Coordinates of C-alpha atoms and ligand atoms in Angstrom, one line a residue:
M1 CA 141.9 136.8 122.2
S2 CA 144.0 140.7 121.6
L3 CA 146.6 141.7 119.0
I4 CA 148.6 144.1 118.1
L5 CA 150.9 144.2 115.2
A6 CA 153.8 146.6 115.3
V7 CA 154.5 147.9 111.7
N8 CA 157.0 150.2 109.9
A9 CA 156.5 150.3 106.5
G10 CA 158.9 152.7 103.9
S11 CA 158.8 153.3 100.4
S12 CA 159.9 149.9 99.7
S13 CA 159.7 147.8 102.5
L14 CA 157.0 146.8 105.2
K15 CA 158.2 145.1 108.2
Y16 CA 156.3 144.3 111.3
Q17 CA 155.5 141.9 114.9
L18 CA 152.5 140.3 115.9
Y19 CA 152.2 140.9 119.7
E20 CA 150.0 138.9 122.4
A21 CA 148.3 142.0 124.2
N22 CA 148.2 141.0 127.6
D23 CA 151.7 140.3 127.3
F24 CA 153.4 141.6 125.2
T25 CA 154.8 137.4 123.3
V26 CA 155.8 137.9 120.1
L27 CA 153.5 135.3 117.5
A28 CA 155.8 136.4 114.5
S29 CA 158.4 139.2 112.7
G30 CA 158.4 139.3 109.3
Q31 CA 159.2 141.5 107.0
I32 CA 158.7 142.5 102.8
E33 CA 162.0 143.8 100.6
R34 CA 162.0 145.1 97.3
I35 CA 158.1 146.3 97.0
G36 CA 157.3 147.3 93.4
K37 CA 159.3 144.7 91.8
E38 CA 159.1 141.6 90.3
D39 CA 161.7 139.8 92.6
A40 CA 160.9 141.4 95.9
I41 CA 161.1 138.8 98.9
A42 CA 158.8 138.3 102.2
S43 CA 160.2 136.3 104.7
I44 CA 158.7 135.7 108.5
K45 CA 159.7 134.6 111.2
V46 CA 158.1 132.4 114.1
D47 CA 159.4 130.6 117.0
G48 CA 163.1 131.2 115.9
N49 CA 161.8 129.3 112.5
K50 CA 162.7 131.8 109.0
E51 CA 160.1 131.3 105.9
K52 CA 161.5 133.0 102.7
K53 CA 160.4 133.7 99.6
V54 CA 161.0 135.2 96.5
I55 CA 157.8 136.6 95.0
P56 CA 156.5 139.4 92.3
I57 CA 154.5 142.0 95.3
L58 CA 154.2 145.4 93.3
D59 CA 152.9 147.3 95.7
H60 CA 151.9 147.9 99.3
T61 CA 148.3 146.2 99.4
R62 CA 149.8 143.3 98.7
A63 CA 153.1 143.5 100.4
V64 CA 150.0 143.9 103.8
E65 CA 148.6 140.8 101.7
V66 CA 151.2 138.3 102.1
A67 CA 151.8 139.1 105.2
L68 CA 148.7 138.8 106.4
S69 CA 148.6 135.4 104.7
D70 CA 151.9 134.6 106.0
I71 CA 150.7 135.2 109.3
L72 CA 147.6 133.1 109.2
E73 CA 149.9 130.2 107.5
F74 CA 152.7 129.6 109.6
S75 CA 152.4 131.7 113.1
S76 CA 149.5 130.1 116.0
V77 CA 147.1 132.8 114.5
K78 CA 143.9 131.7 112.2
N79 CA 141.5 134.3 112.6
L80 CA 142.7 138.1 111.8
D81 CA 140.3 139.3 113.2
D82 CA 142.1 139.0 116.8
I83 CA 144.5 141.7 115.2
K84 CA 142.3 144.4 117.5
G85 CA 145.3 146.9 117.4
V86 CA 148.3 148.3 114.4
G87 CA 151.0 151.1 115.7
H88 CA 152.1 152.9 113.0
R89 CA 156.1 154.3 112.6
V90 CA 155.7 157.5 112.1
V91 CA 158.4 159.4 111.1
H92 CA 158.3 162.6 111.3
G93 CA 155.3 164.1 113.6
G94 CA 156.8 168.0 113.9
E95 CA 155.7 169.8 116.7
A96 CA 151.7 168.8 116.2
F97 CA 152.8 165.4 118.4
D98 CA 154.1 164.7 121.3
N99 CA 153.0 161.5 121.8
S100 CA 151.5 158.4 120.1
V101 CA 148.2 159.2 118.9
I102 CA 145.3 156.8 118.0
V103 CA 144.4 157.5 114.0
D104 CA 142.2 160.4 113.0
D105 CA 141.1 162.2 110.1
A106 CA 142.7 165.3 112.0
A107 CA 146.0 162.9 112.3
I108 CA 145.7 161.8 109.2
A109 CA 145.9 165.1 107.5
K110 CA 148.7 166.6 109.7
V111 CA 150.5 163.5 109.0
E112 CA 150.1 164.6 105.0
E113 CA 151.3 168.4 105.7
L114 CA 154.3 166.7 107.6
S115 CA 155.7 165.4 104.3
S116 CA 157.3 168.1 103.7
L117 CA 159.5 167.8 106.4
A118 CA 160.0 164.0 105.6
P119 CA 159.4 163.2 102.1
L120 CA 161.3 160.2 101.7
H121 CA 159.1 158.6 105.0
N122 CA 156.0 159.9 106.0
P123 CA 154.0 159.5 102.4
A124 CA 155.4 155.9 102.5
N125 CA 154.3 155.5 106.9
L126 CA 150.6 156.4 105.3
I127 CA 150.6 154.1 102.4
G128 CA 151.5 151.6 105.0
Y129 CA 148.9 152.6 107.0
H130 CA 145.8 153.2 103.9
A131 CA 146.9 149.4 103.2
F132 CA 146.6 148.1 106.8
K133 CA 143.8 149.9 107.7
D134 CA 141.5 148.4 104.6
A135 CA 142.9 144.8 105.0
L136 CA 142.0 144.9 108.5
K137 CA 138.2 146.1 109.2
E138 CA 138.3 145.5 113.0
A139 CA 141.1 146.9 114.5
N140 CA 141.7 150.5 115.7
H141 CA 145.3 151.9 114.6
T142 CA 147.9 154.9 115.8
F143 CA 150.7 156.6 114.8
V144 CA 153.6 156.3 116.7
F145 CA 156.2 159.4 115.9
D146 CA 160.3 158.9 115.5
T147 CA 159.8 163.3 116.5
A148 CA 157.8 163.0 119.4
F149 CA 160.2 161.8 122.6
H150 CA 162.2 165.3 121.4
Q151 CA 159.3 167.4 121.9
T152 CA 160.7 167.8 125.7
M153 CA 163.8 169.5 124.4
E154 CA 163.6 173.3 124.8
P155 CA 163.9 175.7 122.7
K156 CA 167.3 176.8 123.7
A157 CA 168.0 173.5 122.9
F158 CA 166.0 172.4 120.4
L159 CA 166.5 176.7 117.8
Y160 CA 169.1 177.7 115.2
A161 CA 170.3 180.9 116.0
L162 CA 169.0 181.8 112.7
P163 CA 166.3 184.5 112.0
Y164 CA 163.3 183.8 114.5
K165 CA 161.2 184.2 111.7
Y166 CA 162.9 180.7 110.0
Y167 CA 161.3 179.2 113.2
E168 CA 158.2 180.5 112.7
D169 CA 156.8 180.9 109.4
Y170 CA 159.1 177.1 108.2
Q171 CA 159.5 175.6 111.2
V172 CA 163.2 175.2 110.8
R173 CA 164.5 173.4 114.2
K174 CA 166.2 170.8 115.6
Y175 CA 163.0 168.1 115.7
G176 CA 165.3 164.9 116.5
M177 CA 165.0 160.9 115.3
H178 CA 165.1 157.2 116.8
G179 CA 162.7 158.8 119.4
T180 CA 160.7 155.3 120.2
S181 CA 164.1 153.7 120.6
H182 CA 165.8 156.8 122.7
K183 CA 162.4 156.0 124.4
Y184 CA 162.5 152.4 124.7
I185 CA 166.6 152.6 125.9
A186 CA 165.6 155.5 128.7
K187 CA 163.0 153.2 130.4
R188 CA 165.2 149.7 130.2
T189 CA 168.4 151.6 131.7
A190 CA 165.9 152.7 134.7
E191 CA 164.4 149.1 134.9
L192 CA 168.1 147.3 135.1
L193 CA 168.9 150.1 137.5
D194 CA 166.4 149.6 139.7
K195 CA 165.2 153.3 140.0
P196 CA 162.4 155.7 139.1
I197 CA 163.0 156.9 135.6
E198 CA 162.5 160.1 137.2
D199 CA 165.5 159.8 138.9
V200 CA 167.6 158.4 136.1
N201 CA 170.5 160.4 133.5
T202 CA 171.1 158.3 130.4
I203 CA 172.7 158.9 127.3
V204 CA 171.4 157.0 125.0
C205 CA 174.1 156.1 121.6
H206 CA 171.6 154.6 118.9
L207 CA 174.3 153.9 117.0
G208 CA 173.2 152.1 114.1
N209 CA 173.5 152.9 110.3
G210 CA 171.9 155.9 111.9
A211 CA 172.6 157.3 114.2
S212 CA 172.3 159.6 116.8
L213 CA 172.7 160.8 120.8
A214 CA 170.1 161.6 123.1
A215 CA 170.6 163.6 126.6
I216 CA 167.4 162.3 128.6
K217 CA 167.0 163.7 131.9
G218 CA 164.4 162.0 134.4
G219 CA 163.0 160.3 131.4
K220 CA 162.9 163.6 129.5
V221 CA 165.0 164.7 126.4
I222 CA 166.8 167.5 127.4
D223 CA 168.9 167.1 123.8
T224 CA 170.0 165.1 120.7
S225 CA 172.2 164.9 118.1
M226 CA 170.6 164.9 114.5
G227 CA 168.7 168.2 114.3
F228 CA 166.3 169.1 111.5
T229 CA 166.4 166.3 109.0
P230 CA 168.5 162.6 110.3
L231 CA 171.6 164.1 108.7
A232 CA 172.6 166.2 111.5
G233 CA 174.7 165.2 114.5
V234 CA 177.8 162.5 114.9
M235 CA 179.2 161.0 111.6
M236 CA 177.1 157.7 110.0
G237 CA 178.0 155.4 108.1
T238 CA 176.7 157.6 104.7
R239 CA 175.9 160.9 106.1
T240 CA 178.6 163.4 107.7
G241 CA 177.3 164.7 110.7
D242 CA 177.5 168.3 111.0
V243 CA 179.7 170.2 109.2
D244 CA 180.2 174.3 108.9
P245 CA 176.4 175.3 106.5
A246 CA 179.0 177.4 104.8
V247 CA 181.1 174.5 103.4
F248 CA 177.9 174.1 101.1
P249 CA 177.2 176.9 98.7
Y250 CA 181.9 176.6 98.5
L251 CA 181.4 173.1 97.2
L252 CA 178.7 174.0 95.3
E253 CA 181.2 176.4 93.4
K254 CA 184.3 174.3 93.5
T255 CA 183.0 171.3 92.0
G256 CA 180.2 172.6 89.6
L257 CA 177.6 170.1 91.3
S258 CA 174.3 170.7 91.4
V259 CA 172.4 171.1 94.8
D260 CA 170.6 167.9 94.7
E261 CA 173.4 165.9 93.7
Q262 CA 175.8 167.6 96.4
M263 CA 173.1 166.4 99.0
H264 CA 173.9 163.1 97.4
V265 CA 176.7 163.6 98.5
Y266 CA 175.9 164.2 101.9
N267 CA 173.6 161.5 102.2
Y268 CA 175.3 158.8 100.6
E269 CA 178.7 159.1 99.8
S270 CA 180.2 160.7 103.3
G271 CA 180.4 159.3 106.8
M272 CA 182.3 156.7 107.4
L273 CA 182.2 155.7 103.5
G274 CA 183.9 158.9 102.7
I275 CA 186.3 159.4 105.1
S276 CA 188.2 155.3 104.8
G277 CA 187.3 154.9 101.0
I278 CA 185.8 151.6 101.2
S279 CA 183.0 150.9 103.0
N280 CA 180.3 152.6 104.8
D281 CA 179.5 149.4 107.3
A282 CA 181.2 149.7 110.7
R283 CA 182.3 145.2 110.4
E284 CA 185.2 146.1 107.2
I285 CA 186.1 149.4 108.9
E286 CA 186.6 147.7 111.6
E287 CA 188.9 144.7 109.5
A288 CA 191.1 147.0 107.2
T289 CA 191.3 149.2 111.3
A290 CA 192.5 145.9 112.6
E291 CA 195.1 145.0 109.2
G292 CA 196.1 148.5 110.5
N293 CA 194.9 150.8 107.4
E294 CA 195.2 154.0 107.6
R295 CA 192.3 155.6 106.5
A296 CA 190.7 152.9 108.0
I297 CA 191.8 153.7 111.3
L298 CA 191.0 157.3 111.0
T299 CA 187.7 157.1 109.5
S300 CA 187.6 154.7 114.1
E301 CA 189.1 157.3 115.5
M302 CA 187.1 160.2 114.2
Y303 CA 183.9 158.6 114.2
A304 CA 184.4 158.2 118.4
Y305 CA 185.9 161.7 118.8
K306 CA 182.4 162.8 117.5
I307 CA 180.7 160.9 120.0
A308 CA 182.7 160.9 123.0
N309 CA 182.5 165.3 121.8
Y310 CA 178.6 165.2 122.4
I311 CA 178.4 162.8 125.3
G312 CA 181.0 165.5 126.8
T313 CA 178.7 168.1 126.2
Y314 CA 175.3 166.0 127.5
F315 CA 177.5 165.5 130.9
V316 CA 177.8 168.9 131.7
H317 CA 174.2 169.8 130.5
L318 CA 172.7 166.6 133.0
G319 CA 174.8 167.0 135.3
H320 CA 175.9 163.4 136.2
V321 CA 174.8 160.5 134.3
D322 CA 173.8 157.8 135.5
A323 CA 174.1 155.5 132.3
I324 CA 175.6 155.3 128.7
V325 CA 173.9 153.0 127.3
F326 CA 175.5 151.5 123.2
T327 CA 172.5 150.3 121.7
A328 CA 171.5 150.0 117.3
G329 CA 173.2 147.7 114.8
I330 CA 176.8 148.9 115.8
G331 CA 176.1 150.3 119.1
E332 CA 175.3 146.7 120.1
N333 CA 177.5 145.0 118.0
D334 CA 180.7 146.6 117.3
T335 CA 183.4 145.7 120.4
G336 CA 186.2 148.4 118.9
V337 CA 183.6 151.5 118.9
R338 CA 182.1 151.0 121.8
A339 CA 185.7 150.3 123.4
R340 CA 187.3 153.4 121.6
V341 CA 184.2 155.9 122.9
I342 CA 184.5 155.2 126.4
D343 CA 188.3 155.3 126.7
S344 CA 187.6 158.8 125.4
V345 CA 185.1 159.6 127.9
S346 CA 185.9 157.1 130.7
E347 CA 188.2 159.8 132.7
A348 CA 185.6 162.4 132.5
L349 CA 183.3 160.1 133.9
H350 CA 185.1 158.1 135.8
I351 CA 184.1 154.9 134.5
N352 CA 186.2 151.9 134.6
F353 CA 185.1 150.0 131.7
N354 CA 185.3 146.0 131.6
H355 CA 187.7 146.2 128.1
E356 CA 187.5 142.2 128.5
L357 CA 183.6 141.5 128.6
N358 CA 183.5 144.2 125.9
S359 CA 185.6 142.4 123.5
K360 CA 183.2 139.4 123.9
V361 CA 179.7 140.0 124.1
R362 CA 177.4 141.5 121.1
G363 CA 173.9 141.3 120.8
V364 CA 173.1 140.8 124.4
E365 CA 171.6 143.3 127.2
V366 CA 174.5 144.0 130.0
E367 CA 176.3 146.1 131.9
L368 CA 180.1 147.1 130.2
S369 CA 180.9 148.8 133.4
E370 CA 182.5 147.1 136.7
E371 CA 182.8 147.9 140.7
G372 CA 183.7 151.7 141.3
S373 CA 181.9 153.2 138.4
T374 CA 180.3 156.5 138.4
T375 CA 178.4 156.2 135.4
K376 CA 177.3 152.5 134.4
V377 CA 178.0 150.9 130.3
F378 CA 174.9 149.0 129.3
I379 CA 174.5 147.3 126.3
I380 CA 170.5 147.2 125.6
P381 CA 169.5 146.2 122.1
T382 CA 166.9 148.6 121.0
D383 CA 163.1 147.4 120.5
E384 CA 160.8 150.3 118.7
E385 CA 159.0 147.5 117.6
L386 CA 157.1 146.5 121.6
M387 CA 157.6 150.3 122.5
I388 CA 155.0 150.0 118.9
A389 CA 153.1 148.2 120.3
E390 CA 152.3 149.4 124.3
D391 CA 151.8 152.6 123.1
T392 CA 149.2 150.7 121.0
K393 CA 147.6 148.9 123.7
K394 CA 147.7 152.0 125.8
L395 CA 146.1 154.1 123.7
L396 CA 143.7 151.7 122.4
G397 CA 142.6 149.3 126.1
L398 CA 143.2 146.6 124.9
Ligands
AMP401 P1 170.8 149.2 112.3 O1 171.0 150.3 111.3 O2 170.4 149.7 113.5 O3 169.5 148.8 111.4 O4 172.4 149.0 112.4 C1 173.1 148.2 110.8 C2 175.2 148.6 111.0 O5 175.7 147.9 112.0 C3 175.8 148.2 110.1 O6 175.7 148.7 108.4 C4 176.9 147.6 110.4 O7 177.8 149.0 110.3 C5 176.7 147.5 111.6 N1 177.1 146.1 112.4 C6 176.1 145.1 112.6 N2 176.5 144.0 112.9 C7 177.9 144.4 113.1 C8 178.8 143.3 113.6 N3 178.5 142.2 114.7 N4 179.8 143.8 114.0 C9 179.9 145.6 113.3 N5 179.1 146.3 113.5 C10 177.9 145.7 112.7

C-alpha cells in the first residue's frame, strides 16, 4: 500500500489529509489547533466519525507525534512506513518556484530565504516539514507553493509602476496567493464543462477569510487580485484589500499610530469588520443585512462591488468568460454574496442566474446558471489537499 499525506502547517496549527495513492481515497483528515498551549485541540475524522481531545501540545514535533498516533489508532492504516509521500503546503515560493518540487537542500534554503516575503508563514511551513521528515523515515517530501500557479502572469500584469530597480533589487511585484485552490478550480471547471483546459477561460472567486480572484485563460493565470502580500485585492473579513498607498502616511500622521499598529488596522480591523462594526464573519453580516442594519447593508454592497470590479476587469482581458466559479467558505456558502455579485455582472456577461437554486445550495458542486447563459456560474468546493496529493504523487512517481 502506498499512502500520501498532504500537510498544511501554520504557526500554531497543523492540518493533514491522508490519501490512498492509487485513487486518492481519503483515509483520514485531521488537525491540531493551538500548538504551543496546554489545552491544544487534536481532532481526526475517519469515515465521517470525528475524534477530538484537548491535551498539552507544546511544539510541532509533539503535534506530528499526536497526528501520527491518531492515524494509527483511528484509521485503517496500521504501518506508518506505508506513507511514501508527504506534500507540504508552502505559502511563498517567490519567483523561484513555478511548480511543486521534491524537497532537497536547495529548496529548503530557498524557502528559508523567501521567509522575508512571508514571515508568518514560510518558517511555520518549514517547521512542519522538519517535524514530519524526522518522524517518517520512509517518506519522500514535496513542497507545493501557494504562489506557483500565478507565475504565468506576464510582467505587465505583475509589476507595480514603481522604479524598476525595486523589482530587481527587492523583488517587489505581485505574487498572488491561494494558487493551489485556483489551480484545482480551473482544472475542475474544465472537467465540468467537458472541455480541454486549454480551451477554457475562468474567473475564480476564492472567497474565504482571505479572498482572491484569478483570471485563468486556458489553464494559465493572466492576473490575480492579491499582490505582494495577501493584503491586496478585494475587501476581506478583516483586511482592507486595495487602498491608495498615500492613505498610509496620511493616517500615520493623523492618528499617531506606529507603522506596526497601523498595519494591524489594515490586516485585522478593516474589511467587513471595519466597515460594519459588527463582525468579520460573513454569516453575521448576512443576518444583520437581512435585519436592515445600514452598515451591514453597506458592507454587503461594498463587498460585492469590489468583487464585481475585478470580474469586469478580468472579463475584458479574457475576451470571453466560460465560467465564474465561487469557492472557499464564503463563496461556497454565502447565498447573498453570490447573488449580489452575479446581479452586478449578469448584464455585461449575459448570465441567466438561477436565484432560487442559489438561495438553497451551500458547500456542494453545482451549476447556478441556466440555459442560454453565455457565461456559466458554478459553486465548486475547493480541494487544496487533493492538489497537494496529486502533485506529490506525480513528482514522486507513486
Ligand atoms: P475560509 O477562510 O475559506 O475557511 O472561510 C471562512 C469564512 O467563510 C468565515 O469567516 C465565514 O465568513 C464564511 N462562512 C462559512 N460558512 C458560512 C455560511 N454558512 N454562510 C456564510 N458564510 C460562511
